[in-house]
Amino acid sequence: MLATKFGIVRDLSRPATRGVNGRPEYVRASCEASLKRLGVDHIDLYYQHRVDPEVPIEETVGAMAELVKAGKIRWIGLSEASAQTLERAHKVHPVTALQSEYSLWTRDVDTNGILATCERLGIGFVPYSPLGRGFLTGAIRSPEDFDADDFRRTNPRFMGENFARNLALVDKVRALADAKGCTPAQLALAWVLARGPQIVPIPGTRRIANLDDNLGALDVRLDVKELADIDAVFPSGAAAGTRYAEHVMPMLAR
């Protein structure tokens, strides 16, 4: 299954700057460029990376629907869309998947209607960063563990007092994982998987050993008491700091 995205626009003169483009002509051009770079004749799942507030979602998804009809993509996905936007998009063309951040320390979708909307409309939910950008693995012990150009150095949850508070939460997860006989990463992924059969997390990794560790989460089953124990030590909203820098937060759940 091949999935890719469109929608984030970069300014070469200002590498740190990001824009969003959901215009139909940009959707079509981006798809053609992706097909060419990937060397394929179609993309299985094509996501809009972020919702463009300047373009009605009906226009963007309408252009994506044309790509489905043309056989250039098979299914439509959105990322970090609000429940309201998801509803509107789904009326234009069935949305197959919504990709948004979800993990022990990021649970916005539990309370803002997104998970409920996905379940009601039959839309798969694809959590990215289900391991809290690596923090929930327990392997990160200091901000100095990051390379100089690692964006986590500027992420609020990995800075100053927030880092120390979040590390204390992770240590509690590690203790529960030890008692369960699994790794912290496996426990964190098992928690996400336990939230519903329509949820398919996508932990990122660059190493085979970490991939094998992540796959081991499929063998971890959490009962009601274990889930309650996790929530007791790592309740919703416990993470210190916002999940992105202040100037990026407005791009979420539009």
PDB file of C-alpha atoms in Angstrom:
ATOM      1  CA  MET A   1       0.000   0.000   0.000  1.00  0.00           C
ATOM      2  CA  LEU A   2       1.476   3.297  -1.093  1.00  0.00           C
ATOM      3  CA  ALA A   3       0.412   6.461   0.735  1.00  0.00           C
ATOM      4  CA  THR A   4       1.688   9.981   0.262  1.00  0.00           C
ATOM      5  CA  LYS A   5       0.557  13.549   0.815  1.00  0.00           C
ATOM      6  CA  PHE A   6       0.266  16.965  -0.754  1.00  0.00           C
ATOM      7  CA  GLY A   7      -0.442  20.411   0.621  1.00  0.00           C
ATOM      8  CA  ILE A   8       2.609  21.701   2.479  1.00  0.00           C
ATOM      9  CA  VAL A   9       4.363  24.443   0.539  1.00  0.00           C
ATOM     10  CA  ARG A  10       7.958  25.398   1.278  1.00  0.00           C
ATOM     11  CA  ASP A  11       9.661  28.712   0.670  1.00  0.00           C
ATOM     12  CA  LEU A  12      13.197  28.006  -0.558  1.00  0.00           C
ATOM     13  CA  SER A  13      14.317  31.439   0.581  1.00  0.00           C
ATOM     14  CA  ARG A  14      13.049  30.699   4.112  1.00  0.00           C
ATOM     15  CA  PRO A  15      13.518  26.964   4.746  1.00  0.00           C
ATOM     16  CA  ALA A  16      11.763  27.023   8.136  1.00  0.00           C
ATOM     17  CA  THR A  17       8.598  28.583   6.698  1.00  0.00           C
ATOM     18  CA  ARG A  18       5.638  26.404   5.752  1.00  0.00           C
ATOM     19  CA  GLY A  19       2.520  27.302   3.838  1.00  0.00           C
ATOM     20  CA  VAL A  20      -0.568  25.313   2.853  1.00  0.00           C
ATOM     21  CA  ASN A  21      -2.148  24.994  -0.576  1.00  0.00           C
ATOM     22  CA  GLY A  22      -5.416  23.163  -1.241  1.00  0.00           C
ATOM     23  CA  ARG A  23      -6.296  24.705  -4.597  1.00  0.00           C
ATOM     24  CA  PRO A  24      -7.544  22.209  -7.191  1.00  0.00           C
ATOM     25  CA  GLU A  25      -4.808  23.043  -9.674  1.00  0.00           C
ATOM     26  CA  TYR A  26      -2.195  22.462  -6.984  1.00  0.00           C
ATOM     27  CA  VAL A  27      -3.793  19.130  -6.040  1.00  0.00           C
ATOM     28  CA  ARG A  28      -3.568  17.929  -9.636  1.00  0.00           C
ATOM     29  CA  ALA A  29      -0.013  19.185 -10.154  1.00  0.00           C
ATOM     30  CA  SER A  30       1.169  17.646  -6.882  1.00  0.00           C
ATOM     31  CA  CYS A  31      -0.309  14.281  -7.783  1.00  0.00           C
ATOM     32  CA  GLU A  32       1.358  14.259 -11.178  1.00  0.00           C
ATOM     33  CA  ALA A  33       4.684  15.183  -9.600  1.00  0.00           C
ATOM     34  CA  SER A  34       4.366  12.415  -6.994  1.00  0.00           C
ATOM     35  CA  LEU A  35       3.479   9.809  -9.615  1.00  0.00           C
ATOM     36  CA  LYS A  36       6.549  10.797 -11.608  1.00  0.00           C
ATOM     37  CA  ARG A  37       8.923  10.796  -8.619  1.00  0.00           C
ATOM     38  CA  LEU A  38       7.577   7.484  -7.304  1.00  0.00           C
ATOM     39  CA  GLY A  39       7.596   5.833 -10.710  1.00  0.00           C
ATOM     40  CA  VAL A  40       4.039   4.505 -10.423  1.00  0.00           C
ATOM     41  CA  ASP A  41       0.800   4.941 -12.337  1.00  0.00           C
ATOM     42  CA  HIS A  42      -1.384   5.363  -9.246  1.00  0.00           C
ATOM     43  CA  ILE A  43      -1.246   6.138  -5.519  1.00  0.00           C
ATOM     44  CA  ASP A  44      -3.283   3.945  -3.183  1.00  0.00           C
ATOM     45  CA  LEU A  45      -4.008   6.534  -0.476  1.00  0.00           C
ATOM     46  CA  TYR A  46      -3.550  10.242  -1.161  1.00  0.00           C
ATOM     47  CA  TYR A  47      -3.729  12.604   1.811  1.00  0.00           C
ATOM     48  CA  GLN A  48      -4.188  16.339   2.077  1.00  0.00           C
ATOM     49  CA  HIS A  49      -1.402  17.076   4.562  1.00  0.00           C
ATOM     50  CA  ARG A  50      -3.062  20.113   6.121  1.00  0.00           C
ATOM     51  CA  VAL A  51      -6.377  21.823   5.429  1.00  0.00           C
ATOM     52  CA  ASP A  52      -6.066  25.111   3.551  1.00  0.00           C
ATOM     53  CA  PRO A  53      -8.231  27.698   5.363  1.00  0.00           C
ATOM     54  CA  GLU A  54      -8.383  29.803   2.196  1.00  0.00           C
ATOM     55  CA  VAL A  55      -9.900  27.066   0.037  1.00  0.00           C
ATOM     56  CA  PRO A  56     -13.247  25.372   0.780  1.00  0.00           C
ATOM     57  CA  ILE A  57     -12.637  21.721   1.560  1.00  0.00           C
ATOM     58  CA  GLU A  58     -15.308  20.869  -1.011  1.00  0.00           C
ATOM     59  CA  GLU A  59     -13.061  22.253  -3.777  1.00  0.00           C
ATOM     60  CA  THR A  60      -9.987  20.400  -2.587  1.00  0.00           C
ATOM     61  CA  VAL A  61     -11.747  17.066  -2.158  1.00  0.00           C
ATOM     62  CA  GLY A  62     -13.576  17.631  -5.429  1.00  0.00           C
ATOM     63  CA  ALA A  63     -10.215  17.749  -7.188  1.00  0.00           C
ATOM     64  CA  MET A  64      -9.124  14.610  -5.329  1.00  0.00           C
ATOM     65  CA  ALA A  65     -12.344  12.889  -6.422  1.00  0.00           C
ATOM     66  CA  GLU A  66     -11.443  13.680 -10.029  1.00  0.00           C
ATOM     67  CA  LEU A  67      -8.094  11.951  -9.472  1.00  0.00           C
ATOM     68  CA  VAL A  68      -9.961   8.868  -8.192  1.00  0.00           C
ATOM     69  CA  LYS A  69     -12.160   8.878 -11.287  1.00  0.00           C
ATOM     70  CA  ALA A  70      -9.071   9.181 -13.488  1.00  0.00           C
ATOM     71  CA  GLY A  71      -7.459   6.182 -11.767  1.00  0.00           C
ATOM     72  CA  LYS A  72      -4.518   8.193 -10.463  1.00  0.00           C
ATOM     73  CA  ILE A  73      -5.398   7.617  -6.815  1.00  0.00           C
ATOM     74  CA  ARG A  74      -7.535   4.915  -5.206  1.00  0.00           C
ATOM     75  CA  TRP A  75      -8.585   6.420  -1.898  1.00  0.00           C
ATOM     76  CA  ILE A  76      -8.792   9.868  -0.329  1.00  0.00           C
ATOM     77  CA  GLY A  77      -7.309  10.840   3.012  1.00  0.00           C
ATOM     78  CA  LEU A  78      -7.120  13.978   5.117  1.00  0.00           C
ATOM     79  CA  SER A  79      -4.707  14.920   7.893  1.00  0.00           C
ATOM     80  CA  GLU A  80      -5.358  17.016  10.997  1.00  0.00           C
ATOM     81  CA  ALA A  81      -8.837  17.986   9.795  1.00  0.00           C
ATOM     82  CA  SER A  82     -11.536  18.957  12.272  1.00  0.00           C
ATOM     83  CA  ALA A  83     -14.679  16.892  12.723  1.00  0.00           C
ATOM     84  CA  GLN A  84     -16.690  19.555  10.891  1.00  0.00           C
ATOM     85  CA  THR A  85     -14.292  19.627   7.949  1.00  0.00           C
ATOM     86  CA  LEU A  86     -14.315  15.847   7.804  1.00  0.00           C
ATOM     87  CA  GLU A  87     -18.107  15.840   7.623  1.00  0.00           C
ATOM     88  CA  ARG A  88     -18.104  18.337   4.744  1.00  0.00           C
ATOM     89  CA  ALA A  89     -15.379  16.482   2.858  1.00  0.00           C
ATOM     90  CA  HIS A  90     -17.126  13.143   3.218  1.00  0.00           C
ATOM     91  CA  LYS A  91     -20.249  14.535   1.549  1.00  0.00           C
ATOM     92  CA  VAL A  92     -18.246  15.331  -1.584  1.00  0.00           C
ATOM     93  CA  HIS A  93     -16.486  11.972  -1.781  1.00  0.00           C
ATOM     94  CA  PRO A  94     -16.030   9.180   0.771  1.00  0.00           C
ATOM     95  CA  VAL A  95     -12.950   9.795   2.894  1.00  0.00           C
ATOM     96  CA  THR A  96     -11.080   6.570   3.600  1.00  0.00           C
ATOM     97  CA  ALA A  97      -8.648   7.704   6.271  1.00  0.00           C
ATOM     98  CA  LEU A  98      -7.872  10.564   8.593  1.00  0.00           C
ATOM     99  CA  GLN A  99      -4.301  10.905   9.800  1.00  0.00           C
ATOM    100  CA  SER A 100      -3.836  12.933  12.983  1.00  0.00           C
ATOM    101  CA  GLU A 101      -1.518  12.811  15.964  1.00  0.00           C
ATOM    102  CA  TYR A 102      -2.636  10.426  18.703  1.00  0.00           C
ATOM    103  CA  SER A 103      -0.792   8.781  21.556  1.00  0.00           C
ATOM    104  CA  LEU A 104      -0.712   8.566  25.323  1.00  0.00           C
ATOM    105  CA  TRP A 105       0.391  12.181  25.456  1.00  0.00           C
ATOM    106  CA  THR A 106      -1.734  13.586  22.613  1.00  0.00           C
ATOM    107  CA  ARG A 107      -5.413  12.754  23.012  1.00  0.00           C
ATOM    108  CA  ASP A 108      -7.176  15.709  21.427  1.00  0.00           C
ATOM    109  CA  VAL A 109      -9.198  13.462  19.115  1.00  0.00           C
ATOM    110  CA  ASP A 110     -10.857  11.776  22.083  1.00  0.00           C
ATOM    111  CA  THR A 111     -12.614  14.985  23.076  1.00  0.00           C
ATOM    112  CA  ASN A 112     -12.934  17.145  19.929  1.00  0.00           C
ATOM    113  CA  GLY A 113     -15.290  14.800  18.108  1.00  0.00           C
ATOM    114  CA  ILE A 114     -12.802  13.481  15.567  1.00  0.00           C
ATOM    115  CA  LEU A 115     -12.656   9.845  16.682  1.00  0.00           C
ATOM    116  CA  ALA A 116     -16.420   9.739  17.105  1.00  0.00           C
ATOM    117  CA  THR A 117     -16.950  11.215  13.632  1.00  0.00           C
ATOM    118  CA  CYS A 118     -14.546   8.715  12.052  1.00  0.00           C
ATOM    119  CA  GLU A 119     -16.360   5.835  13.717  1.00  0.00           C
ATOM    120  CA  ARG A 120     -19.784   7.097  12.673  1.00  0.00           C
ATOM    121  CA  LEU A 121     -18.766   7.681   9.048  1.00  0.00           C
ATOM    122  CA  GLY A 122     -16.688   4.509   8.715  1.00  0.00           C
ATOM    123  CA  ILE A 123     -13.423   6.369   8.247  1.00  0.00           C
ATOM    124  CA  GLY A 124     -10.190   4.696   9.311  1.00  0.00           C
ATOM    125  CA  PHE A 125      -8.107   6.635  11.812  1.00  0.00           C
ATOM    126  CA  VAL A 126      -4.327   6.663  11.296  1.00  0.00           C
ATOM    127  CA  PRO A 127      -2.428   8.046  14.304  1.00  0.00           C
ATOM    128  CA  TYR A 128       0.949   9.515  13.511  1.00  0.00           C
ATOM    129  CA  SER A 129       3.585   9.933  16.237  1.00  0.00           C
ATOM    130  CA  PRO A 130       1.941   7.182  18.346  1.00  0.00           C
ATOM    131  CA  LEU A 131       5.229   6.984  20.278  1.00  0.00           C
ATOM    132  CA  GLY A 132       5.304  10.690  21.069  1.00  0.00           C
ATOM    133  CA  ARG A 133       8.095  11.374  18.573  1.00  0.00           C
ATOM    134  CA  GLY A 134      10.166   8.724  20.283  1.00  0.00           C
ATOM    135  CA  PHE A 135       9.727  10.011  23.821  1.00  0.00           C
ATOM    136  CA  LEU A 136       7.359   7.190  24.839  1.00  0.00           C
ATOM    137  CA  THR A 137       9.984   4.573  23.976  1.00  0.00           C
ATOM    138  CA  GLY A 138      11.960   5.595  27.052  1.00  0.00           C
ATOM    139  CA  ALA A 139      15.144   5.857  24.998  1.00  0.00           C
ATOM    140  CA  ILE A 140      15.318   9.657  25.161  1.00  0.00           C
ATOM    141  CA  ARG A 141      16.732  10.803  28.484  1.00  0.00           C
ATOM    142  CA  SER A 142      18.079  14.280  27.690  1.00  0.00           C
ATOM    143  CA  PRO A 143      17.621  17.040  25.083  1.00  0.00           C
ATOM    144  CA  GLU A 144      21.256  16.390  24.271  1.00  0.00           C
ATOM    145  CA  ASP A 145      20.213  13.043  22.786  1.00  0.00           C
ATOM    146  CA  PHE A 146      19.020  14.972  19.717  1.00  0.00           C
ATOM    147  CA  ASP A 147      21.162  15.986  16.771  1.00  0.00           C
ATOM    148  CA  ALA A 148      21.758  19.712  16.378  1.00  0.00           C
ATOM    149  CA  ASP A 149      19.233  19.985  13.532  1.00  0.00           C
ATOM    150  CA  ASP A 150      16.545  17.788  15.151  1.00  0.00           C
ATOM    151  CA  PHE A 151      13.279  19.753  15.238  1.00  0.00           C
ATOM    152  CA  ARG A 152      12.464  18.281  18.634  1.00  0.00           C
ATOM    153  CA  ARG A 153      14.986  20.697  20.124  1.00  0.00           C
ATOM    154  CA  THR A 154      12.426  23.445  19.420  1.00  0.00           C
ATOM    155  CA  ASN A 155       9.333  21.408  20.274  1.00  0.00           C
ATOM    156  CA  PRO A 156       7.744  22.643  23.527  1.00  0.00           C
ATOM    157  CA  ARG A 157       7.381  19.151  24.989  1.00  0.00           C
ATOM    158  CA  PHE A 158      11.097  18.519  24.700  1.00  0.00           C
ATOM    159  CA  MET A 159      12.267  21.773  26.237  1.00  0.00           C
ATOM    160  CA  GLY A 160      13.182  22.867  29.761  1.00  0.00           C
ATOM    161  CA  GLU A 161      10.803  22.035  32.582  1.00  0.00           C
ATOM    162  CA  ASN A 162       8.395  20.355  30.156  1.00  0.00           C
ATOM    163  CA  PHE A 163      11.052  17.776  29.295  1.00  0.00           C
ATOM    164  CA  ALA A 164      11.585  16.883  32.942  1.00  0.00           C
ATOM    165  CA  ARG A 165       7.856  16.586  33.657  1.00  0.00           C
ATOM    166  CA  ASN A 166       7.245  14.433  30.592  1.00  0.00           C
ATOM    167  CA  LEU A 167      10.231  12.230  31.369  1.00  0.00           C
ATOM    168  CA  ALA A 168       8.699  11.462  34.761  1.00  0.00           C
ATOM    169  CA  LEU A 169       5.515  10.303  32.985  1.00  0.00           C
ATOM    170  CA  VAL A 170       7.508   8.084  30.640  1.00  0.00           C
ATOM    171  CA  ASP A 171       9.297   6.490  33.585  1.00  0.00           C
ATOM    172  CA  LYS A 172       5.887   5.466  34.937  1.00  0.00           C
ATOM    173  CA  VAL A 173       5.041   3.907  31.582  1.00  0.00           C
ATOM    174  CA  ARG A 174       8.337   2.034  31.678  1.00  0.00           C
ATOM    175  CA  ALA A 175       7.450   0.597  35.091  1.00  0.00           C
ATOM    176  CA  LEU A 176       4.106  -0.670  33.761  1.00  0.00           C
ATOM    177  CA  ALA A 177       5.808  -2.123  30.697  1.00  0.00           C
ATOM    178  CA  ASP A 178       8.318  -3.950  32.879  1.00  0.00           C
ATOM    179  CA  ALA A 179       5.471  -5.438  34.887  1.00  0.00           C
ATOM    180  CA  LYS A 180       3.732  -6.497  31.663  1.00  0.00           C
ATOM    181  CA  GLY A 181       6.894  -8.028  30.244  1.00  0.00           C
ATOM    182  CA  CYS A 182       7.066  -5.757  27.209  1.00  0.00           C
ATOM    183  CA  THR A 183       8.937  -2.639  26.168  1.00  0.00           C
ATOM    184  CA  PRO A 184       7.616   0.902  26.780  1.00  0.00           C
ATOM    185  CA  ALA A 185       7.146   1.345  23.035  1.00  0.00           C
ATOM    186  CA  GLN A 186       5.078  -1.826  22.822  1.00  0.00           C
ATOM    187  CA  LEU A 187       2.919  -0.730  25.738  1.00  0.00           C
ATOM    188  CA  ALA A 188       2.335   2.697  24.188  1.00  0.00           C
ATOM    189  CA  LEU A 189       1.407   1.188  20.821  1.00  0.00           C
ATOM    190  CA  ALA A 190      -0.801  -1.459  22.425  1.00  0.00           C
ATOM    191  CA  TRP A 191      -2.673   1.345  24.200  1.00  0.00           C
ATOM    192  CA  VAL A 192      -3.351   3.041  20.847  1.00  0.00           C
ATOM    193  CA  LEU A 193      -4.405  -0.226  19.218  1.00  0.00           C
ATOM    194  CA  ALA A 194      -6.793  -0.903  22.087  1.00  0.00           C
ATOM    195  CA  ARG A 195      -8.747   2.267  21.329  1.00  0.00           C
ATOM    196  CA  GLY A 196     -10.599   0.652  18.426  1.00  0.00           C
ATOM    197  CA  PRO A 197     -10.370  -1.735  15.463  1.00  0.00           C
ATOM    198  CA  GLN A 198     -10.504   1.159  12.986  1.00  0.00           C
ATOM    199  CA  ILE A 199      -7.240   2.598  14.328  1.00  0.00           C
ATOM    200  CA  VAL A 200      -3.983   1.864  12.482  1.00  0.00           C
ATOM    201  CA  PRO A 201      -0.987   3.654  14.033  1.00  0.00           C
ATOM    202  CA  ILE A 202       2.067   4.459  11.928  1.00  0.00           C
ATOM    203  CA  PRO A 203       5.151   4.597  14.154  1.00  0.00           C
ATOM    204  CA  GLY A 204       8.177   5.861  12.278  1.00  0.00           C
ATOM    205  CA  THR A 205      11.550   4.181  12.503  1.00  0.00           C
ATOM    206  CA  ARG A 206      14.861   4.110  10.679  1.00  0.00           C
ATOM    207  CA  ARG A 207      16.204   0.935  12.275  1.00  0.00           C
ATOM    208  CA  ILE A 208      15.175  -2.704  11.828  1.00  0.00           C
ATOM    209  CA  ALA A 209      15.535  -3.390  15.560  1.00  0.00           C
ATOM    210  CA  ASN A 210      13.015  -0.643  16.367  1.00  0.00           C
ATOM    211  CA  LEU A 211      10.670  -1.899  13.651  1.00  0.00           C
ATOM    212  CA  ASP A 212      10.766  -5.384  15.177  1.00  0.00           C
ATOM    213  CA  ASP A 213      10.122  -3.888  18.611  1.00  0.00           C
ATOM    214  CA  ASN A 214       7.124  -1.955  17.287  1.00  0.00           C
ATOM    215  CA  LEU A 215       5.664  -5.031  15.606  1.00  0.00           C
ATOM    216  CA  GLY A 216       5.852  -6.813  18.946  1.00  0.00           C
ATOM    217  CA  ALA A 217       3.048  -4.537  20.133  1.00  0.00           C
ATOM    218  CA  LEU A 218       0.638  -6.686  18.121  1.00  0.00           C
ATOM    219  CA  ASP A 219       1.177  -9.469  20.655  1.00  0.00           C
ATOM    220  CA  VAL A 220       0.495  -7.241  23.673  1.00  0.00           C
ATOM    221  CA  ARG A 221      -3.089  -7.388  24.907  1.00  0.00           C
ATOM    222  CA  LEU A 222      -4.225  -4.943  27.573  1.00  0.00           C
ATOM    223  CA  ASP A 223      -7.175  -5.810  29.762  1.00  0.00           C
ATOM    224  CA  VAL A 224      -9.542  -3.322  31.389  1.00  0.00           C
ATOM    225  CA  LYS A 225      -7.486  -3.083  34.574  1.00  0.00           C
ATOM    226  CA  GLU A 226      -4.228  -2.543  32.701  1.00  0.00           C
ATOM    227  CA  LEU A 227      -5.778   0.202  30.604  1.00  0.00           C
ATOM    228  CA  ALA A 228      -7.048   1.837  33.793  1.00  0.00           C
ATOM    229  CA  ASP A 229      -3.592   1.565  35.348  1.00  0.00           C
ATOM    230  CA  ILE A 230      -2.071   3.326  32.342  1.00  0.00           C
ATOM    231  CA  ASP A 231      -4.641   6.110  32.511  1.00  0.00           C
ATOM    232  CA  ALA A 232      -3.991   6.478  36.222  1.00  0.00           C
ATOM    233  CA  VAL A 233      -0.281   7.227  35.729  1.00  0.00           C
ATOM    234  CA  PHE A 234      -0.630   8.989  32.369  1.00  0.00           C
ATOM    235  CA  PRO A 235      -4.080  10.613  32.248  1.00  0.00           C
ATOM    236  CA  SER A 236      -5.378  12.650  29.341  1.00  0.00           C
ATOM    237  CA  GLY A 237      -3.842  16.121  29.323  1.00  0.00           C
ATOM    238  CA  ALA A 238      -0.915  15.131  31.526  1.00  0.00           C
ATOM    239  CA  ALA A 239       1.792  15.952  28.986  1.00  0.00           C
ATOM    240  CA  ALA A 240       3.524  19.274  29.582  1.00  0.00           C
ATOM    241  CA  GLY A 241       3.697  21.672  26.652  1.00  0.00           C
ATOM    242  CA  THR A 242       1.881  21.981  23.338  1.00  0.00           C
ATOM    243  CA  ARG A 243       2.581  19.399  20.668  1.00  0.00           C
ATOM    244  CA  TYR A 244       3.939  21.940  18.213  1.00  0.00           C
ATOM    245  CA  ALA A 245       5.466  25.380  18.479  1.00  0.00           C
ATOM    246  CA  GLU A 246       2.988  28.229  18.939  1.00  0.00           C
ATOM    247  CA  HIS A 247       3.125  29.406  15.296  1.00  0.00           C
ATOM    248  CA  VAL A 248       2.296  25.890  14.020  1.00  0.00           C
ATOM    249  CA  MET A 249      -0.677  25.124  16.283  1.00  0.00           C
ATOM    250  CA  PRO A 250      -3.189  27.154  14.192  1.00  0.00           C
ATOM    251  CA  MET A 251      -2.591  24.731  11.298  1.00  0.00           C
ATOM    252  CA  LEU A 252      -4.187  21.860  13.237  1.00  0.00           C
ATOM    253  CA  ALA A 253      -7.809  20.653  13.312  1.00  0.00           C
ATOM    254  CA  ARG A 254      -9.082  23.213  10.818  1.00  0.00           C
TER     255      ARG A 254
END
